[in-house]
Structure formats: structure tokens, C-alpha cells
Amino acid sequence: MDIEAALEEISRAPNLDSLQSLKVQYLGKNGQVTQAMKTLGQLPPEERKEKGRVLNAWKQALEEALEVREAQLKEQALQARLEQEALDVSLPGYAFPSGGLHITSRIVLELVNIFRRLGFSVVEGPEVESEFFNFDALNMPEWHPARDMQDTFWVELNRATEEAFTIQGPFAEDVSGLGGAVLRTHTSGMQIRYMIQHTPPFKIVVPGRVFRYEQTDASHEAMFHQLEGLVVGPNITMADLKGAISELARGLFGKEGKARFQPTFFPFVEPGVQFAMWWPERQKWLELGGAGMVHPYLFKAVDDYRERQGLPRVYEGMTGWAFGMGVERLALLRYGIPDIRYFYQNRLSFLRQFRG
Ligand code: FA5
């Protein structure tokens, strides 16, 4: 056996498998060195000693060479894997598209923030509303012609819808007194809900979605948003209402912003007005909503309800004003959007134009 050639072969073994076969070939049970060692016993003693020493030296040299090569090969394999799995942290990242607030949400926030600065609280109410809060308590009994102004989606009652429009907590009552369920046609029902649960004075705004069974067109949607305002206390006057709406106009349109009021009718206010705001940029008036002094009927309906709950009457001698405005209408006019139906078609090319 040529030990030099064997060591050379081991040092060049291309991979761990071939190294393993070399190990078997020389040092395995039937390997060349092992076999040679087995024949030592047949040799004469003086030869045996010398041959034994040589074979042991070979064995040791082979083992060392195998070990060195194995370490080299393992190191090479590790390097190859590290290179393959390397992560180049200097590569530019992927640009993930980022979302933004919907144009309606932005306007609602803007409106609500103006009122917050004026000391109003912001509250919200249920979208499934009872006939009582949406109509009756607002001085719109079933036979009242004003109900025709708001074509209504009726909701079939089940536990979930009942829970949605029942006043919770200490005010919970048998829903049978509240009539049928509707998708609220305006946010004005929250005037009643809030008054039932609170003692004046207070000032609130109520943003929210409302629904009407409408033939849609460029300025009418079946689902849109309103912002309701309600201020109640002793000696609240129409002048306060004009002041607040004018302040809103300035908040939205800057120093030149102003408001205009024209008489109109809503069953839940007396007197009633519709209001418009001056848009300085385009030099024109924008019709935005309705308002007026809270009708005494509402205070009576609320106190009657409270009395049925065993609560004191707190609205006698109070006055108040309320307003309700269309959020999308404001956006349409302010941004010159030609059609209200764009708002909820989820077309990104439209929505992206209003991302902040
Ligand atoms: C009301 O809903 C009254 N609740 C407002 C009110 C509140 C008056 C408090 C007095 C006191 P009206 O139906 O006019 O009123 O609607 C108010 C505003 O909602 C309208 O001026 C308009 O801006 C918007 N609006 C009404 N119908 C639609 C519709 N189909 N699509 C989009 N906006 C609408």
C-alpha cells in the first residue's frame, strides 16, 4: 500500500461521501490497514514489531488526514449555504400601498373638530332606530305628511335589531312602546335619545350614517351622512344658533365664511330654517341643512318618557336649538364633485384624490 498516495487522495476528496468511502477503504473492518494488522500475528517476531510500528503510524496519519479533510469539507459546505441564504439588506424595499381616510371621514372629522373647539361633546347613536325616536317623539306621528319627506327602510324586528334600538341600562324599557324598527332616516332621533338620558344644559354634535329609500341621482344617495347639533339650556336663543352656524362657516371657509338662514318647516323645530354657507372661492351660497329652535313638543315627549321611567321632568322652562346637515353635500360643493354616487363606488382613482 502506498501511504503517500492514500494521504494525497484523502486531502483531495471532493465531498463528504467520497471521504467516507476512503475511510472504509483504509480503516474499515475490511480496510487495507485493518487487514494488514490482522496478518501481523503470522509474521516472525522481529518483523512483526517493525511492521506493527509502521502500520500504527499509517493508521494515525490516515485518521488525522481524514479528520482534517472532513473539517475542511464541512466548512466549505457551511460557507456555500451562508452565501446562498445571504440577505442583502442594502436592496431597496417594496413600496407597500398605504391607505388613507375616506373623504367622508375626513369631512366628519373636520366638522367635529370645529365643534369640539366650541365646547361641544361628540356622541353617536344606533343606525337601526325605533319608529318612536326617528319619528313619533320628533312630532312626526304616523299620519303626519312630513313622514313622506323621508322615504324609509323598514327593518324586520329580531333580537339583534331590538337590542340595537332599545335604550340600554337604567333606561331599558319594553320595546313594544317604541313602534317598528327603521334604518334611521336622519340623525335627529339622537336628540331624543340624548335628552332622555341627560339633564340640561348641554351641547352635542352627532355624526352618523343615515338611510333613505331614494331614487338616487347626482345629489341624492340612499346612504349618506349627517351631522346633527343640539344645544339645550335656559335662555338658549335663535341668535346662538346663528352664531354657531356662522362660526362653522368661518371654520370651514375661513374669515370670509358666513351663513344665511331662510324660513322653512320641520315638525321638530319652531321656527324652522334652512341654512346655506357662503363659499368665498366660488362666490356662491351652498345649501347645507335644516335647523331651528327645538319644538316644545319634544321637551314634553322627553319628559313624559322620563316620567314613565320614574325620573324627574327636567325640560320645563328650557329652550334649545338643533341643526342637521348633509356631510356629502358639503364635500360635493366644496370640492366641485359632480356626482354624490362617486363616494361609495370604491373607485380608487376618485378616492385617492382626497387622501391627506
Ligand atoms: C333633515 O334630515 C332634518 N333632520 C334636519 C334638521 C335637524 C332640521 C335638526 C332641523 C333641526 P333634510 O331631510 O332636509 O333634513 O336633510 C338634511 C340634509 O341632509 C340636507 O340638507 C342635505 O344636505 C342632506 N341630504 C338629504 N337627503 C339626502 C340624500 N338623499 N343624499 C345626500 N344628502 C342628503
XYZ file of N, CA, C and O in Angstrom, residues 161-254:
376
model
N -81.872 43.465 16.255
C -82.325 44.813 15.918
C -83.020 45.452 17.120
O -82.896 46.647 17.360
N -83.730 44.642 17.890
C -84.379 45.183 19.089
C -83.351 45.739 20.043
O -83.476 46.844 20.554
N -82.267 44.947 20.252
C -81.225 45.387 21.172
C -80.576 46.672 20.689
O -80.252 47.554 21.464
N -80.420 46.749 19.343
C -79.747 47.918 18.791
C -80.503 49.194 19.129
O -79.902 50.205 19.450
N -81.818 49.177 19.058
C -82.506 50.451 19.271
C -83.125 50.618 20.639
O -83.682 51.661 20.967
N -83.007 49.615 21.484
C -83.511 49.782 22.842
C -82.494 50.573 23.638
O -81.301 50.318 23.580
N -82.979 51.537 24.391
C -82.055 52.277 25.262
C -81.588 51.335 26.354
O -82.381 50.644 26.988
N -80.285 51.273 26.533
C -79.725 50.293 27.461
C -79.628 50.864 28.875
O -79.852 52.044 29.092
N -79.269 50.022 29.787
C -79.003 50.457 31.162
C -80.278 50.794 31.908
O -81.312 50.171 31.660
N -80.198 51.799 32.775
C -81.355 52.095 33.626
C -82.566 52.547 32.811
O -83.666 52.613 33.319
N -82.332 52.886 31.529
C -83.432 53.366 30.709
C -84.068 52.262 29.865
O -84.955 52.516 29.072
N -83.569 51.038 30.019
C -84.114 49.944 29.214
C -85.616 49.860 29.444
O -86.101 50.020 30.550
N -86.356 49.688 28.372
C -87.796 49.525 28.555
C -88.328 48.571 27.504
O -87.646 48.232 26.544
N -89.555 48.156 27.710
C -90.209 47.260 26.787
C -90.269 47.930 25.408
O -90.790 49.029 25.268
N -89.667 47.288 24.402
C -89.607 47.933 23.087
C -90.974 48.047 22.424
O -91.110 48.741 21.420
N -91.989 47.398 22.994
C -93.296 47.451 22.348
C -93.807 48.898 22.268
O -94.560 49.242 21.368
N -93.337 49.756 23.179
C -93.779 51.145 23.140
C -93.062 51.968 22.084
O -93.375 53.133 21.878
N -92.065 51.380 21.420
C -91.237 52.168 20.511
C -91.598 51.991 19.038
O -90.956 52.562 18.170
N -92.618 51.194 18.752
C -93.047 51.012 17.372
C -92.127 50.078 16.612
O -91.371 49.306 17.202
N -92.145 50.197 15.273
C -91.325 49.324 14.433
C -89.880 49.796 14.386
O -89.520 50.788 15.012
N -89.050 49.068 13.637
C -87.639 49.446 13.502
C -87.386 49.966 12.090
O -87.922 49.445 11.117
N -86.560 51.001 12.025
C -86.198 51.572 10.715
C -84.688 51.761 10.663
O -84.027 51.787 11.696
N -84.154 51.856 9.442
C -82.795 52.391 9.321
C -82.984 53.893 9.458
O -83.779 54.478 8.716
N -82.308 54.526 10.409
C -82.621 55.928 10.700
C -82.539 56.777 9.438
O -81.614 56.636 8.639
N -83.554 57.633 9.277
C -83.622 58.462 8.067
C -82.904 59.789 8.282
O -82.684 60.540 7.347
N -82.580 60.079 9.531
C -81.784 61.267 9.865
C -81.175 61.041 11.253
O -81.504 60.070 11.932
N -80.268 61.949 11.647
C -79.641 61.777 12.963
C -80.462 62.449 14.065
O -80.076 62.413 15.232
N -81.606 63.025 13.710
C -82.378 63.785 14.702
C -82.926 62.924 15.840
O -83.202 63.439 16.932
N -83.096 61.615 15.597
C -83.563 60.731 16.670
C -82.649 60.793 17.886
O -83.104 60.597 19.027
N -81.375 61.103 17.656
C -80.418 61.191 18.769
C -80.708 62.381 19.671
O -80.280 62.408 20.821
N -81.427 63.392 19.142
C -81.845 64.494 20.025
C -82.655 63.918 21.180
O -82.427 64.238 22.347
N -83.612 63.059 20.837
C -84.496 62.480 21.863
C -83.715 61.546 22.782
O -83.793 61.648 24.002
N -82.944 60.626 22.166
C -82.180 59.676 22.988
C -81.293 60.397 23.984
O -81.209 60.021 25.147
N -80.616 61.446 23.510
C -79.677 62.132 24.404
C -80.416 62.878 25.506
O -80.029 62.834 26.670
N -81.517 63.529 25.110
C -82.248 64.319 26.110
C -82.829 63.424 27.202
O -82.852 63.797 28.374
N -83.278 62.231 26.812
C -83.840 61.308 27.807
C -82.809 60.974 28.881
O -83.122 60.886 30.061
N -81.568 60.825 28.451
C -80.548 60.340 29.390
C -79.748 61.448 30.074
O -78.881 61.151 30.886
N -79.974 62.720 29.681
C -79.141 63.780 30.252
C -79.979 64.956 30.750
O -81.054 65.217 30.229
N -79.399 65.636 31.698
C -80.064 66.808 32.252
C -79.391 68.049 31.671
O -78.164 68.131 31.676
N -80.186 69.002 31.156
C -79.579 70.206 30.579
C -78.931 71.055 31.671
O -79.290 70.888 32.839
N -77.978 71.934 31.316
C -77.600 72.315 29.951
C -76.555 71.366 29.336
O -75.761 70.773 30.057
N -76.576 71.268 28.008
C -75.547 70.517 27.281
C -75.503 70.971 25.828
O -76.455 71.611 25.347
N -74.391 70.681 25.187
C -74.308 70.901 23.733
C -73.570 69.732 23.097
O -72.480 69.370 23.532
N -74.200 69.147 22.102
C -73.639 67.942 21.473
C -73.683 68.053 19.943
O -74.502 68.787 19.389
N -72.788 67.312 19.309
C -72.947 67.037 17.877
C -72.942 65.531 17.695
O -72.307 64.798 18.461
N -73.683 65.081 16.670
C -73.846 63.654 16.411
C -73.565 63.373 14.942
O -74.407 63.661 14.094
N -72.385 62.857 14.612
C -72.160 62.464 13.221
C -72.709 61.057 13.008
O -72.750 60.258 13.955
N -73.139 60.743 11.792
C -73.571 59.356 11.584
C -74.165 59.100 10.213
O -74.516 60.024 9.473
N -74.274 57.786 9.914
C -74.839 57.358 8.639
C -76.352 57.363 8.718
O -76.904 56.950 9.734
N -76.984 57.770 7.647
C -78.446 57.701 7.589
C -78.858 57.084 6.252
O -78.043 56.998 5.322
N -80.098 56.625 6.188
C -80.537 55.835 5.029
C -81.915 56.302 4.560
O -82.803 56.512 5.377
N -82.047 56.454 3.250
C -83.374 56.792 2.727
C -83.653 55.989 1.474
O -82.760 55.797 0.640
N -84.902 55.559 1.373
C -85.305 54.767 0.214
C -85.532 55.739 -0.929
O -86.648 56.126 -1.224
N -84.428 56.161 -1.542
C -84.486 57.241 -2.535
C -84.170 56.724 -3.928
O -83.377 55.806 -4.087
N -84.739 57.403 -4.907
C -84.269 57.259 -6.274
C -82.952 58.026 -6.305
O -82.946 59.227 -6.087
N -81.798 57.320 -6.533
C -80.541 58.076 -6.443
C -80.326 58.911 -7.704
O -80.780 58.558 -8.790
N -79.654 60.044 -7.503
C -79.243 60.879 -8.633
C -77.962 61.610 -8.231
O -77.368 61.264 -7.210
N -77.560 62.597 -8.989
C -76.257 63.229 -8.739
C -76.145 63.836 -7.340
O -75.055 63.970 -6.804
N -77.295 64.200 -6.740
C -77.184 64.806 -5.406
C -77.943 64.026 -4.333
O -78.062 64.482 -3.202
N -78.469 62.841 -4.672
C -79.179 62.016 -3.685
C -78.620 60.605 -3.656
O -78.563 59.936 -4.689
N -78.247 60.167 -2.463
C -77.834 58.778 -2.266
C -78.824 58.107 -1.323
O -79.533 58.785 -0.578
N -78.849 56.761 -1.348
C -79.715 56.043 -0.417
C -79.045 55.930 0.953
O -79.700 55.731 1.964
N -77.716 56.048 0.973
C -76.987 56.083 2.247
C -76.084 57.309 2.223
O -75.343 57.508 1.264
N -76.177 58.129 3.230
C -75.291 59.297 3.311
C -75.061 59.634 4.777
O -75.504 58.890 5.655
N -74.339 60.703 5.044
C -74.008 61.052 6.433
C -74.588 62.413 6.796
O -74.664 63.301 5.945
N -74.976 62.518 8.043
C -75.417 63.816 8.543
C -74.614 64.174 9.782
O -74.037 63.303 10.441
N -74.620 65.440 10.072
C -74.098 65.893 11.361
C -75.230 66.645 12.035
O -75.768 67.599 11.473
N -75.603 66.169 13.213
C -76.680 66.789 13.984
C -76.047 67.632 15.088
O -75.008 67.251 15.645
N -76.675 68.740 15.396
C -76.215 69.528 16.540
C -77.397 69.784 17.463
O -78.534 69.925 16.988
N -77.155 69.808 18.764
C -78.243 70.091 19.716
C -77.675 70.835 20.915
O -76.691 70.405 21.515
N -78.287 71.966 21.208
C -77.881 72.743 22.388
C -79.137 73.014 23.204
O -80.132 73.502 22.666
N -79.133 72.654 24.483
C -80.303 72.884 25.336
C -79.844 73.495 26.657
O -78.821 73.093 27.211
N -80.629 74.457 27.126
C -80.323 75.083 28.417
C -81.348 76.169 28.682
O -82.264 76.371 27.883
N -81.194 76.892 29.767
C -82.099 78.021 29.984
C -81.659 79.176 29.073
O -80.466 79.373 28.857
N -82.603 79.862 28.500
C -82.309 81.068 27.700
C -81.450 80.848 26.451
O -80.660 81.711 26.070
N -81.537 79.689 25.842
C -80.849 79.493 24.555
C -81.739 80.114 23.473
O -82.942 79.890 23.449
N -81.113 80.900 22.580
C -81.922 81.645 21.601
C -81.505 81.352 20.166
O -80.466 80.735 19.918
N -82.343 81.832 19.269
C -82.075 81.711 17.839
C -80.757 82.423 17.480
O -80.055 82.005 16.564
N -80.428 83.467 18.234
C -79.176 84.199 17.964
C -77.979 83.278 18.209
O -76.987 83.338 17.474
N -78.083 82.385 19.226
C -76.989 81.439 19.495
C -76.820 80.481 18.317
O -75.712 80.123 17.934
N -77.967 80.053 17.759
C -77.920 79.147 16.608
C -77.211 79.815 15.445
O -76.292 79.237 14.842
N -77.615 81.060 15.171
C -76.986 81.774 14.043
C -75.498 81.955 14.295
O -74.675 81.807 13.384
N -75.157 82.225 15.551
C -73.749 82.399 15.908
C -72.954 81.133 15.658
O -71.858 81.163 15.081
N -73.517 79.989 16.067
C -72.784 78.722 15.941
C -72.610 78.327 14.471
O -71.528 77.905 14.043
N -73.687 78.501 13.672
C -73.596 78.125 12.257
C -72.625 79.071 11.523
O -71.873 78.653 10.645
N -72.634 80.343 11.923
C -71.699 81.297 11.305
C -70.258 80.939 11.669
O -69.346 81.051 10.844
N -70.071 80.499 12.911
C -68.738 80.084 13.359
C -68.281 78.862 12.550
O -67.123 78.762 12.142
N -69.229 77.959 12.299
C -68.923 76.780 11.474
C -68.497 77.222 10.071
O -67.529 76.704 9.496
N -69.222 78.198 9.517
C -68.899 78.705 8.174
C -67.480 79.258 8.137
O -66.717 78.996 7.201
N -67.100 79.979 9.199
C -65.739 80.530 9.243
C -64.709 79.416 9.421
O -63.628 79.445 8.842
N -65.075 78.412 10.214
C -64.173 77.268 10.418
C -63.913 76.540 9.105
O -62.801 76.077 8.835
N -64.957 76.435 8.272
C -64.825 75.671 7.022
C -64.237 76.507 5.893
O -63.483 76.004 5.069
N -64.621 77.786 5.840
C -64.267 78.583 4.663
C -63.379 79.778 4.974
O -63.153 80.630 4.127
N -62.898 79.873 6.219
C -62.000 80.972 6.556
C -62.755 82.234 6.967
O -63.983 82.225 7.100
